[in-house]
Coordinates of C-alpha atoms and ligand atoms in Angstrom, one line a residue:
X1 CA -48.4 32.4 22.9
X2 CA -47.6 31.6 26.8
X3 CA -48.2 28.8 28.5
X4 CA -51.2 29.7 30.4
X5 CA -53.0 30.4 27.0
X6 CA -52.2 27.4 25.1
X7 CA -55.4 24.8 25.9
X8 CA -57.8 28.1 25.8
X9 CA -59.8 28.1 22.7
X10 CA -58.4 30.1 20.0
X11 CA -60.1 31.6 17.5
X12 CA -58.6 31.8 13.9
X13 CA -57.4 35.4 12.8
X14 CA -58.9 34.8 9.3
X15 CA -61.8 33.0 8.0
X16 CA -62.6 32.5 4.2
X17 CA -66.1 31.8 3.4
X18 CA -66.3 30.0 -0.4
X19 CA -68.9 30.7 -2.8
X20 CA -71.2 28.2 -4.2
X21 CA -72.5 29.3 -7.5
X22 CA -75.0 26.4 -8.6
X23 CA -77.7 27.3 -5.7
X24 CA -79.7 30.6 -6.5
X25 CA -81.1 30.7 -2.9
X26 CA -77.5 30.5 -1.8
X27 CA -75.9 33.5 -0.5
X28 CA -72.3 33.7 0.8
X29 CA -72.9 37.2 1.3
X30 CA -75.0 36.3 4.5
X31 CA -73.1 33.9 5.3
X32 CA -70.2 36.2 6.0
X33 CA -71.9 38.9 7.2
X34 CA -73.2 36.6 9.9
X35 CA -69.6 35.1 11.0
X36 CA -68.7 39.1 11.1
X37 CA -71.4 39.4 13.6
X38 CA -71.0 36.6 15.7
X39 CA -66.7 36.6 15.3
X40 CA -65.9 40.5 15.8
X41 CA -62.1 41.0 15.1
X42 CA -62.0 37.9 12.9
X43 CA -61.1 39.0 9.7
X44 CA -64.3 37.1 7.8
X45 CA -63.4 37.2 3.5
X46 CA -65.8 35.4 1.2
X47 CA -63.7 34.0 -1.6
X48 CA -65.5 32.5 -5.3
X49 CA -65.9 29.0 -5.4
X50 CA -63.0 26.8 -3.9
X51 CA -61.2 24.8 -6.6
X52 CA -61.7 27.8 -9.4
X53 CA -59.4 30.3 -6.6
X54 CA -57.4 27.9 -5.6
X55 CA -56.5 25.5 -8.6
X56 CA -54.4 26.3 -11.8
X57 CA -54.3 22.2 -12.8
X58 CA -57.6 21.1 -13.5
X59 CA -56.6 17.7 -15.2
X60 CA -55.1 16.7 -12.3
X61 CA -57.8 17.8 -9.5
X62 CA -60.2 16.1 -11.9
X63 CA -58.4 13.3 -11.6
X64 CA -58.4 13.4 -8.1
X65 CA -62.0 14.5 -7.4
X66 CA -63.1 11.5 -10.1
X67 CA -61.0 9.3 -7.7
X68 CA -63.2 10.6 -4.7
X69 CA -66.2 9.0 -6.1
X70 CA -68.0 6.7 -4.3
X71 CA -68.8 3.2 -6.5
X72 CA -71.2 1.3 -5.1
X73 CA -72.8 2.2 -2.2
X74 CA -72.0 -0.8 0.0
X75 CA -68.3 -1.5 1.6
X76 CA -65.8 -1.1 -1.4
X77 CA -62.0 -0.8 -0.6
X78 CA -61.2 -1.3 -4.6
X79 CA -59.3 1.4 -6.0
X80 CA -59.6 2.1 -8.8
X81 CA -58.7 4.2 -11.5
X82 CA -61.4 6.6 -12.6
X83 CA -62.7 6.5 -16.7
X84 CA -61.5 8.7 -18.9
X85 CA -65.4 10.2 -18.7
X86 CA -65.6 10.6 -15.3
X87 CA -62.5 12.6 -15.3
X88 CA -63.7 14.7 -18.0
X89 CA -67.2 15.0 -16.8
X90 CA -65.1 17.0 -13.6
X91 CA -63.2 18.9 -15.8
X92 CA -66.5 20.1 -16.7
X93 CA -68.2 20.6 -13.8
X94 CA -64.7 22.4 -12.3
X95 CA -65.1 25.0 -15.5
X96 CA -68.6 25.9 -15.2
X97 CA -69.1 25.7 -11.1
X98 CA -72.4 26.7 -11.5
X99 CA -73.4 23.7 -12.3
X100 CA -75.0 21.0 -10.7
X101 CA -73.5 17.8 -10.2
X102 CA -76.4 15.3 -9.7
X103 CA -76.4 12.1 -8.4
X104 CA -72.8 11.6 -7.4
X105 CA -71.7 10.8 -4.5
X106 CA -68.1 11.6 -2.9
X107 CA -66.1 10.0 -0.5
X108 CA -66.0 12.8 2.5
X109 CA -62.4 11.8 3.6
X110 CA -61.2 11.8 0.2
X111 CA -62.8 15.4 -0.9
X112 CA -60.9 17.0 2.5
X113 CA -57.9 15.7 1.7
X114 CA -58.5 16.7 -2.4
X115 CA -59.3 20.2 -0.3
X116 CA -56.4 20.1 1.6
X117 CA -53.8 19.4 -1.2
X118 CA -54.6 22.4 -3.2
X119 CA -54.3 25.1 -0.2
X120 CA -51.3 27.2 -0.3
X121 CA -48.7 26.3 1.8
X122 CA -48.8 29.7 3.8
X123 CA -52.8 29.8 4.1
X124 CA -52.7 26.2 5.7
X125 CA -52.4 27.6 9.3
X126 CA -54.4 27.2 12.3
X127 CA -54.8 30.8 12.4
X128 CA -56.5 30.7 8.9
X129 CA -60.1 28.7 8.9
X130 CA -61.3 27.7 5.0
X131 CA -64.8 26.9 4.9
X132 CA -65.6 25.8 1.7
X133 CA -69.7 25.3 0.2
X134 CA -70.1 22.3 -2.7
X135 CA -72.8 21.3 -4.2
X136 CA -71.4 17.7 -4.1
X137 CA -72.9 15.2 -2.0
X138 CA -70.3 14.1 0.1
X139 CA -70.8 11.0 2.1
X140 CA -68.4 8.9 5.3
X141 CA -68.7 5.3 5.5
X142 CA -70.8 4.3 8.5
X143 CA -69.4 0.6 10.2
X144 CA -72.5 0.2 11.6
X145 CA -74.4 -0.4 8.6
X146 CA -71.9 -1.0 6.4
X147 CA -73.5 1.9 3.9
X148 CA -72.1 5.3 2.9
X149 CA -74.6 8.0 4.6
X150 CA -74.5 11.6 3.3
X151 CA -73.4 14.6 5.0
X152 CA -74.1 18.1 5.3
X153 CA -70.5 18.9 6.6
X154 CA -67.6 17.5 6.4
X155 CA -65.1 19.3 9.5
X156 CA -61.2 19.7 8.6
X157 CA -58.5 21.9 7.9
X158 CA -60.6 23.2 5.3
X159 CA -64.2 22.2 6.3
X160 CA -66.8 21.3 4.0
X161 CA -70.3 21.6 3.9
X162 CA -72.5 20.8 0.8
X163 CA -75.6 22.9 -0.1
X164 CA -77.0 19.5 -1.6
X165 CA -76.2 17.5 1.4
X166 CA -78.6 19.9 3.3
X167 CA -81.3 18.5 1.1
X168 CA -80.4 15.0 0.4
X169 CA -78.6 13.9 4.2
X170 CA -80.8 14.8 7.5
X171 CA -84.3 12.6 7.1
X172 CA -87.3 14.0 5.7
X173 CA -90.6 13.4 8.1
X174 CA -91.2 9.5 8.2
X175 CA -94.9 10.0 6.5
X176 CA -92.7 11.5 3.0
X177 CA -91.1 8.1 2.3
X178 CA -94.5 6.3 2.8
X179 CA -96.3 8.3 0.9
X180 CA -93.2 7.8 -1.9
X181 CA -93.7 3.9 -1.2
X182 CA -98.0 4.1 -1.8
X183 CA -97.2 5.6 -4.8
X184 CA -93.9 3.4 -5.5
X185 CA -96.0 0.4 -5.6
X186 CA -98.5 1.3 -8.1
X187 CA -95.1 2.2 -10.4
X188 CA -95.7 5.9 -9.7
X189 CA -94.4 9.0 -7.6
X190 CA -96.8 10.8 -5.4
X191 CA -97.9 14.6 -8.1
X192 CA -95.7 17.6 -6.4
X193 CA -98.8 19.0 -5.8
X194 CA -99.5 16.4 -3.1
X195 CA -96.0 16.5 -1.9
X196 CA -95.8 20.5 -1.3
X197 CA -99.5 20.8 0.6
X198 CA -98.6 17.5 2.5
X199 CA -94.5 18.1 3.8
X200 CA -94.8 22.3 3.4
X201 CA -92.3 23.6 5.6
X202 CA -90.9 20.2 7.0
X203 CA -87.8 20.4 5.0
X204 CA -85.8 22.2 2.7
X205 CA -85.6 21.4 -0.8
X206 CA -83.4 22.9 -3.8
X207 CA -83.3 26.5 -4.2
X208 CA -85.3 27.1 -0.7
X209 CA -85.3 30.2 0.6
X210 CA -84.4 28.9 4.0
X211 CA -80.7 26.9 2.5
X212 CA -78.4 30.1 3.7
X213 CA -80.4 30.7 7.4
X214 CA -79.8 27.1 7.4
X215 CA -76.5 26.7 6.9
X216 CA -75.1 29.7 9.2
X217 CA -75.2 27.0 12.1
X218 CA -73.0 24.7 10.3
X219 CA -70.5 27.7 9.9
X220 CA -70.4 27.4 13.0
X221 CA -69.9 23.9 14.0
X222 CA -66.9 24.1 11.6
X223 CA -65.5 27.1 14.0
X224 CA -66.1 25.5 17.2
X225 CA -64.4 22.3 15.3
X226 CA -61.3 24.4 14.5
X227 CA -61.4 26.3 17.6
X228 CA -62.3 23.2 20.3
X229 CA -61.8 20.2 18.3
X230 CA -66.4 19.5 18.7
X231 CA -68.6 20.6 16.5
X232 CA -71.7 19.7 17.6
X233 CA -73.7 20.1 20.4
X234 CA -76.5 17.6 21.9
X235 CA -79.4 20.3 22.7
X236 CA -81.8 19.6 19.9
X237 CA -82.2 24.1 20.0
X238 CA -78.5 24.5 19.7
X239 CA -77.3 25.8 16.3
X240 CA -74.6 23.1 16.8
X241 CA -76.8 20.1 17.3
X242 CA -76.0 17.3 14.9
X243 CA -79.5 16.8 13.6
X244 CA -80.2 13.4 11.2
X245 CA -83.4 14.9 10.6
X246 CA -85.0 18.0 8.4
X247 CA -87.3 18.8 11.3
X248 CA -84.6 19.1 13.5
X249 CA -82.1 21.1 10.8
X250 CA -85.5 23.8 10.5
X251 CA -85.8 23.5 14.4
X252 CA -82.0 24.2 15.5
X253 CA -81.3 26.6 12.6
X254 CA -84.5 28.5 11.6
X255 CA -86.9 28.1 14.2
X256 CA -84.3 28.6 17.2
X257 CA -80.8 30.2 15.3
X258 CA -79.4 30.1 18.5
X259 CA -76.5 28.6 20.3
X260 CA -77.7 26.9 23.8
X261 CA -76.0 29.0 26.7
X262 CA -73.3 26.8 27.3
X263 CA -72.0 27.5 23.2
X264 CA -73.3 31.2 23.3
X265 CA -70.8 31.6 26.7
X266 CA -67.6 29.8 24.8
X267 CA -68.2 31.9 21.8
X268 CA -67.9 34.9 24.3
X269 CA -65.0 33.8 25.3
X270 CA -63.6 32.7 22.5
X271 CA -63.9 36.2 20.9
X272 CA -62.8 38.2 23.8
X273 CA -59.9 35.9 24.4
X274 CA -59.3 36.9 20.8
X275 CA -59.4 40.8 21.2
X276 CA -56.9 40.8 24.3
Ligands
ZN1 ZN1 -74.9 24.0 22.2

């Protein structure tokens, strides 16, 4: 690499695009055939699920992904060591990926690094982007509020981005949670029924049809983060926009798909700077 090429953006020469088994409507199939599209002469590779390539040890990485839960919702520096149980209950899920874990929640910071420490030595290059689907929720530690908020990606050297976080982190429409509260206050939940005809199409729920289109864009945000160091863009029609709600996730990634010109001209670049 010369000088005058160092601070342009440079693409990775291999991505690998890791299944996750537990969502039907997921397809990493899609996935990678749209990185092939939009990165020509990037070698895109779709892999099986994450820790069942890449780990032999799965006492230990359960021990470490147990450690990576989050206890307690509010501020929580304890460490501690994780149950016997909980280490167990990983083991589990780390044998039969396609299941679902449900209602954990993981330290974001933590799972990256847990990610990190079980790549090869010679596939942890900048030239080699990992992007790696869980159904985990995976959650950073806002300051602000002092809470844990979920994610839909975590962005690293590998990135992660969690099929369930999809679901569970960007809002649903304001009028869902008071319809959940009506109904929370006579000790009930609002019938499906009501549910599907009132919020159809204003977000994406488990095993949706629309969970692959929607995560393409966030394939993406983990390229430009690799590639440029930012993710996300701040046009609401931009495949990179860093939406907080489901409206916004369906308008960016379904309703749009597109990057915003300034994103769709770096990629361009990007990928010719790539084939010279
Ligand atoms: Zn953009």
């Amino acid at each position: 690499m010369n000088s005058s090429t160092r601070n342009d953006h440079i693409l990775p020469s291999i991505v690998y695009v890791y299944d996750e088994p537990s969502s039907p409507s997921f397809k990493i199939g899609e996935i990678a055939d749209f990185l092939k599209e939009k990165l020509p002469n990037v070698d895109v590779m779709t892999r099986k699920e994450f820790f069942s390539f890449h780990t032999h040890d799965l006492g230990e990485l359960a021990k470490e992904l147990a450690s990576a839960k989050v206890r307690g919702i509010e501020g929580l520096q304890v460490k501690e060591e994780p149950l016997y149980g909980e280490v167990q209950y990983e083991k589990r899920i780390l044998q039969e990926p396609h299941r679902r874990t449900m209602g954990i929640l993981y330290d974001g910071y933590k799972m990256l690094r847990v990610l990190r420490e079980v790549l090869p030595e010679n596939e942890a290059t900048t030239d080699t982007a990992h992007i790696a689907f869980t159904n985990r929720i995976i959650c950073t530690y806002e300051k602000g509020d002092n809470r844990f908020h979920a994610r839909v990606i975590m962005c690293g050297f590998p990135s992660l981005i969690s099929t369930s976080g999809l679901i569970e982190a960007p809002a649903k429409p304001r009028e869902y949670y008071l319809m959940k509260q009506k109904y929370a206050a006579m000790d009930s939940e609002p019938p499906a029924q009501e549910l599907k005809a009132a919020f159809e199409g204003r977000f994406i729920d488990y095993d949706d049809e629309n969970m692959t289109q929607a995560l393409k864009g966030y394939t993406l945000q983990s390229i430009f983060y690799h590639t440029t160091g930012e993710p996300f863009c701040e046009d609401k029609d931009c495949m990179l926009f860093n939406a907080h709600w489901q409206e916004e996730v369906l308008n960016a990634q379904i309703v749009s798909g597109q990057l915003c010109e300034r994103h769709g001209k770096m990629l361009e670049e990007m990928v010719n700077g790539r084939r010279e």
